[in-house]
Every structure is written in structure tokens, then in C-alpha cells.
Amino acid sequence: MTIRTIIVDDEKLAIQGLQVRLEPFEDIEVIDTCANGREAIRKIKTEKPDLVFLDIQMPGFDGFSVVKGVMEIEPPLFVFVTAFQEHAIRAFEANAVNYLMKPVDPVKLADTVERVRQRIAEKRSADEAEKLLNVLSEVAPDAAEEFTDSESESSDRFEKLINIKDRGQIFRVEVGSIEHIEAAGDYMCIYTGDNSLILRETMKDLERRLDPRKFQRVHRSTIVNLDQVRQVRPHTNGECFLVLDSGAEVKVSRSYRDVVARFVH
């Protein structure tokens, strides 16, 4: 699998440096480079790359303007390259795979390339599944209906209500009302915005009962309901805070920062 790539930066040395760092990755093929945002929009639309390394601060059209400028087509994956830490959250909001600080660190670049590979593989798998379903709909409609039903059943297997025995009472809590969960040993603190309850269960066991499309680990000891997130606030060292509907704030550790990218697009 070749990943067709464009590099966009108004600094020629930055482009050359990134090209050199990308040489060890045999599946990354740099098909073009651009020195400004307008040129980038034009080439992305005509060449339809899989991946774009995009400088944020450029004269005229900045990196975020480039992303907006290609939304009318199926956009490529973007990796933002920046000298300014404060752009990190906006990069995630623009559905970037990652952001890299200048000068680009080879280890972080390798991690980013691996994320790109995973995203592309997931997208291709989803595209193939959709094509298969379309073919089934034409030649075997009963099988297509069965496939769709099984997909629905897989989402139904997760809990809708959780019974919690706390302070001598049993509370029936709607899973959708859970805002976030914090681990304390073998106990879970369940927060619903206006209430908190204690559940005796391990984090691993509780995770199995929750739909991973809605509930994501954002810290070693914290799970968040992504539907309850209303704001992302940057912190230091690549960490950030999620501001929830109740006003509570939950820290996203660096190990889980890709979670932010997954739910904001």
C-alpha cells in the first residue's frame, strides 16, 4: 500500500527536512510539495493525495483555511506541522491525524505514520464493507438485510441501564446519563452530572459493558461519555481538558490524546 503524500510549507528548508525524515518509510510517496495555501488547495483537489503534511502558519491561506478549502471533496488525512503549541486543539478539531512540533522529532513522526496507516486501513475496510453490502442488496437482498440486522444487534449488546448498589439502595442508572467514570481501586465512581454513585467493579469489566463508540478511556483511571463533551481546552505537554455538560473538567493524558481526534470529526 502506497500512501500518496503532499507536503505544504512556506519554508523550503522545512519541506526538504521533512522529505529526508520521511525517506525511511517505504510506503510514503511524496508526490508533490506546495509553498502556500492556495497552491495546496488546488493540488489537493487535482491530485487527491492520501495524506498531507500541512504547515499551520503561512502567509495568506493558513493551514486551517486549506482544510476548509477542500471540504467539498473527500479530503485527505492531515498532519499539522507547527512551531506553536497553542494550535494543537484546533488541529484536532480539524480532524488531523496528529500535529507535530517543529523541528520534527523522528520518533513522533514514526508514531504519526503508524496512525496514518491505521486510519487508511480502517477507511478501506469500511469502504469494502459498504461495497459488499451494495452488491448483496442487488443480488441477495435477504442476506443484505440479515447483515444489517446483525450490525444492529452488535450495538444492542451493550448496557442501556446499570444497576448500582450504593449506600444500601439500588439505583437504576441510564447509561446515556453517565458523564464520566473514575476508578478508585476495585471501585468505580459513576458521575451523572447531578449525582455520583459508587460501583464495586473493575475498570476492565465495566468497559466491556459500555459501547466503545460513546465511552472512551481518556486517562489510565478515567472513562468519558463523548456525547457529554462540550469543549476541549488545551493544557501543557500535549495534554488537554475535556469540559463536560455539567461544567466538570476531565484531563486527557498524552497517551490517550488521539481520542480527542476521534470524536471531534
mmCIF file of N, CA and C in Angstrom, residues 100-144:
data_model
loop_
_atom_site.group_PDB
_atom_site.id
_atom_site.type_symbol
_atom_site.label_atom_id
_atom_site.label_comp_id
_atom_site.label_asym_id
_atom_site.label_seq_id
_atom_site.Cartn_x
_atom_site.Cartn_y
_atom_site.Cartn_z
ATOM 1 N N LEU A 100 2.547 17.829 14.702
ATOM 2 C CA LEU A 100 3.965 17.676 15.013
ATOM 3 C C LEU A 100 4.566 19.045 15.260
ATOM 4 N N MET A 101 5.384 19.132 16.280
ATOM 5 C CA MET A 101 6.073 20.377 16.582
ATOM 6 C C MET A 101 7.373 20.454 15.779
ATOM 7 N N LYS A 102 7.688 21.657 15.289
ATOM 8 C CA LYS A 102 8.968 21.882 14.614
ATOM 9 C C LYS A 102 10.053 22.124 15.666
ATOM 10 N N PRO A 103 11.269 21.613 15.466
ATOM 11 C CA PRO A 103 11.670 20.658 14.426
ATOM 12 C C PRO A 103 11.063 19.281 14.683
ATOM 13 N N VAL A 104 10.731 18.589 13.610
ATOM 14 C CA VAL A 104 10.012 17.314 13.719
ATOM 15 C C VAL A 104 10.889 16.247 14.368
ATOM 16 N N ASP A 105 10.349 15.629 15.411
ATOM 17 C CA ASP A 105 11.049 14.571 16.121
ATOM 18 C C ASP A 105 10.834 13.241 15.377
ATOM 19 N N PRO A 106 11.913 12.500 15.049
ATOM 20 C CA PRO A 106 11.777 11.249 14.279
ATOM 21 C C PRO A 106 10.882 10.209 14.945
ATOM 22 N N VAL A 107 10.933 10.116 16.286
ATOM 23 C CA VAL A 107 10.104 9.132 16.997
ATOM 24 C C VAL A 107 8.627 9.493 16.860
ATOM 25 N N LYS A 108 8.301 10.778 17.034
ATOM 26 C CA LYS A 108 6.906 11.213 16.908
ATOM 27 C C LYS A 108 6.432 11.100 15.460
ATOM 28 N N LEU A 109 7.337 11.305 14.522
ATOM 29 C CA LEU A 109 6.974 11.137 13.111
ATOM 30 C C LEU A 109 6.630 9.677 12.834
ATOM 31 N N ALA A 110 7.423 8.765 13.373
ATOM 32 C CA ALA A 110 7.146 7.327 13.178
ATOM 33 C C ALA A 110 5.793 6.954 13.777
ATOM 34 N N ASP A 111 5.482 7.494 14.952
ATOM 35 C CA ASP A 111 4.180 7.241 15.582
ATOM 36 C C ASP A 111 3.056 7.784 14.710
ATOM 37 N N THR A 112 3.263 8.960 14.129
ATOM 38 C CA THR A 112 2.254 9.580 13.268
ATOM 39 C C THR A 112 2.016 8.751 12.006
ATOM 40 N N VAL A 113 3.086 8.284 11.386
ATOM 41 C CA VAL A 113 2.949 7.458 10.175
ATOM 42 C C VAL A 113 2.163 6.185 10.490
ATOM 43 N N GLU A 114 2.396 5.601 11.652
ATOM 44 C CA GLU A 114 1.659 4.398 12.046
ATOM 45 C C GLU A 114 0.170 4.716 12.211
ATOM 46 N N ARG A 115 -0.144 5.878 12.796
ATOM 47 C CA ARG A 115 -1.554 6.280 12.925
ATOM 48 C C ARG A 115 -2.193 6.451 11.552
ATOM 49 N N VAL A 116 -1.446 7.048 10.623
ATOM 50 C CA VAL A 116 -1.952 7.239 9.257
ATOM 51 C C VAL A 116 -2.264 5.884 8.625
ATOM 52 N N ARG A 117 -1.348 4.933 8.773
ATOM 53 C CA ARG A 117 -1.579 3.592 8.218
ATOM 54 C C ARG A 117 -2.853 2.977 8.767
ATOM 55 N N GLN A 118 -3.066 3.121 10.082
ATOM 56 C CA GLN A 118 -4.263 2.549 10.710
ATOM 57 C C GLN A 118 -5.524 3.217 10.183
ATOM 58 N N ARG A 119 -5.496 4.547 10.086
ATOM 59 C CA ARG A 119 -6.672 5.277 9.585
ATOM 60 C C ARG A 119 -7.021 4.846 8.162
ATOM 61 N N ILE A 120 -5.995 4.739 7.316
ATOM 62 C CA ILE A 120 -6.234 4.362 5.916
ATOM 63 C C ILE A 120 -6.765 2.935 5.837
ATOM 64 N N ALA A 121 -6.193 2.034 6.640
ATOM 65 C CA ALA A 121 -6.667 0.641 6.641
ATOM 66 C C ALA A 121 -8.115 0.562 7.098
ATOM 67 N N GLU A 122 -8.475 1.332 8.158
ATOM 68 C CA GLU A 122 -9.855 1.339 8.647
ATOM 69 C C GLU A 122 -10.811 1.868 7.591
ATOM 70 N N LYS A 123 -10.398 2.948 6.907
ATOM 71 C CA LYS A 123 -11.259 3.545 5.884
ATOM 72 C C LYS A 123 -11.475 2.580 4.730
ATOM 73 N N ARG A 124 -10.400 1.925 4.306
ATOM 74 C CA ARG A 124 -10.523 0.989 3.178
ATOM 75 C C ARG A 124 -11.389 -0.203 3.560
ATOM 76 N N SER A 125 -11.258 -0.647 4.807
ATOM 77 C CA SER A 125 -12.099 -1.758 5.271
ATOM 78 C C SER A 125 -13.568 -1.359 5.263
ATOM 79 N N ALA A 126 -13.832 -0.116 5.724
ATOM 80 C CA ALA A 126 -15.219 0.378 5.748
ATOM 81 C C ALA A 126 -15.764 0.520 4.334
ATOM 82 N N ASP A 127 -14.925 1.018 3.413
ATOM 83 C CA ASP A 127 -15.350 1.168 2.015
ATOM 84 C C ASP A 127 -15.663 -0.191 1.393
ATOM 85 N N GLU A 128 -14.814 -1.169 1.670
ATOM 86 C CA GLU A 128 -15.037 -2.507 1.120
ATOM 87 C C GLU A 128 -16.321 -3.117 1.671
ATOM 88 N N ALA A 129 -16.570 -2.898 2.976
ATOM 89 C CA ALA A 129 -17.795 -3.433 3.591
ATOM 90 C C ALA A 129 -19.031 -2.795 2.946
ATOM 91 N N GLU A 130 -18.937 -1.496 2.673
ATOM 92 C CA GLU A 130 -20.084 -0.798 2.048
ATOM 93 C C GLU A 130 -20.316 -1.317 0.629
ATOM 94 N N LYS A 131 -19.219 -1.515 -0.115
ATOM 95 C CA LYS A 131 -19.356 -2.056 -1.476
ATOM 96 C C LYS A 131 -19.997 -3.445 -1.438
ATOM 97 N N LEU A 132 -19.543 -4.273 -0.503
ATOM 98 C CA LEU A 132 -20.087 -5.627 -0.375
ATOM 99 C C LEU A 132 -21.578 -5.580 -0.065
ATOM 100 N N LEU A 133 -21.967 -4.675 0.842
ATOM 101 C CA LEU A 133 -23.382 -4.566 1.206
ATOM 102 C C LEU A 133 -24.220 -4.119 0.008
ATOM 103 N N ASN A 134 -23.667 -3.193 -0.810
ATOM 104 C CA ASN A 134 -24.384 -2.738 -2.008
ATOM 105 C C ASN A 134 -24.578 -3.884 -2.998
ATOM 106 N N VAL A 135 -23.537 -4.708 -3.172
ATOM 107 C CA VAL A 135 -23.646 -5.860 -4.076
ATOM 108 C C VAL A 135 -24.669 -6.853 -3.542
ATOM 109 N N LEU A 136 -24.603 -7.108 -2.216
ATOM 110 C CA LEU A 136 -25.563 -8.027 -1.598
ATOM 111 C C LEU A 136 -26.992 -7.534 -1.791
ATOM 112 N N SER A 137 -27.181 -6.224 -1.674
ATOM 113 C CA SER A 137 -28.527 -5.653 -1.820
ATOM 114 C C SER A 137 -29.097 -5.938 -3.200
ATOM 115 N N GLU A 138 -28.222 -6.007 -4.212
ATOM 116 C CA GLU A 138 -28.668 -6.240 -5.584
ATOM 117 C C GLU A 138 -28.893 -7.722 -5.860
ATOM 118 N N VAL A 139 -27.944 -8.555 -5.435
ATOM 119 C CA VAL A 139 -28.019 -9.961 -5.839
ATOM 120 C C VAL A 139 -28.619 -10.882 -4.779
ATOM 121 N N ALA A 140 -28.580 -10.424 -3.504
ATOM 122 C CA ALA A 140 -29.121 -11.263 -2.419
ATOM 123 C C ALA A 140 -29.679 -10.362 -1.322
ATOM 124 N N PRO A 141 -30.830 -9.730 -1.581
ATOM 125 C CA PRO A 141 -31.393 -8.765 -0.634
ATOM 126 C C PRO A 141 -31.647 -9.345 0.758
ATOM 127 N N ASP A 142 -32.005 -10.638 0.835
ATOM 128 C CA ASP A 142 -32.240 -11.251 2.144
ATOM 129 C C ASP A 142 -30.961 -11.292 2.971
ATOM 130 N N ALA A 143 -29.847 -11.626 2.310
ATOM 131 C CA ALA A 143 -28.557 -11.676 3.004
ATOM 132 C C ALA A 143 -28.139 -10.281 3.461
ATOM 133 N N ALA A 144 -28.409 -9.266 2.627
ATOM 134 C CA ALA A 144 -28.059 -7.892 2.991
ATOM 135 C C ALA A 144 -28.832 -7.444 4.220
#
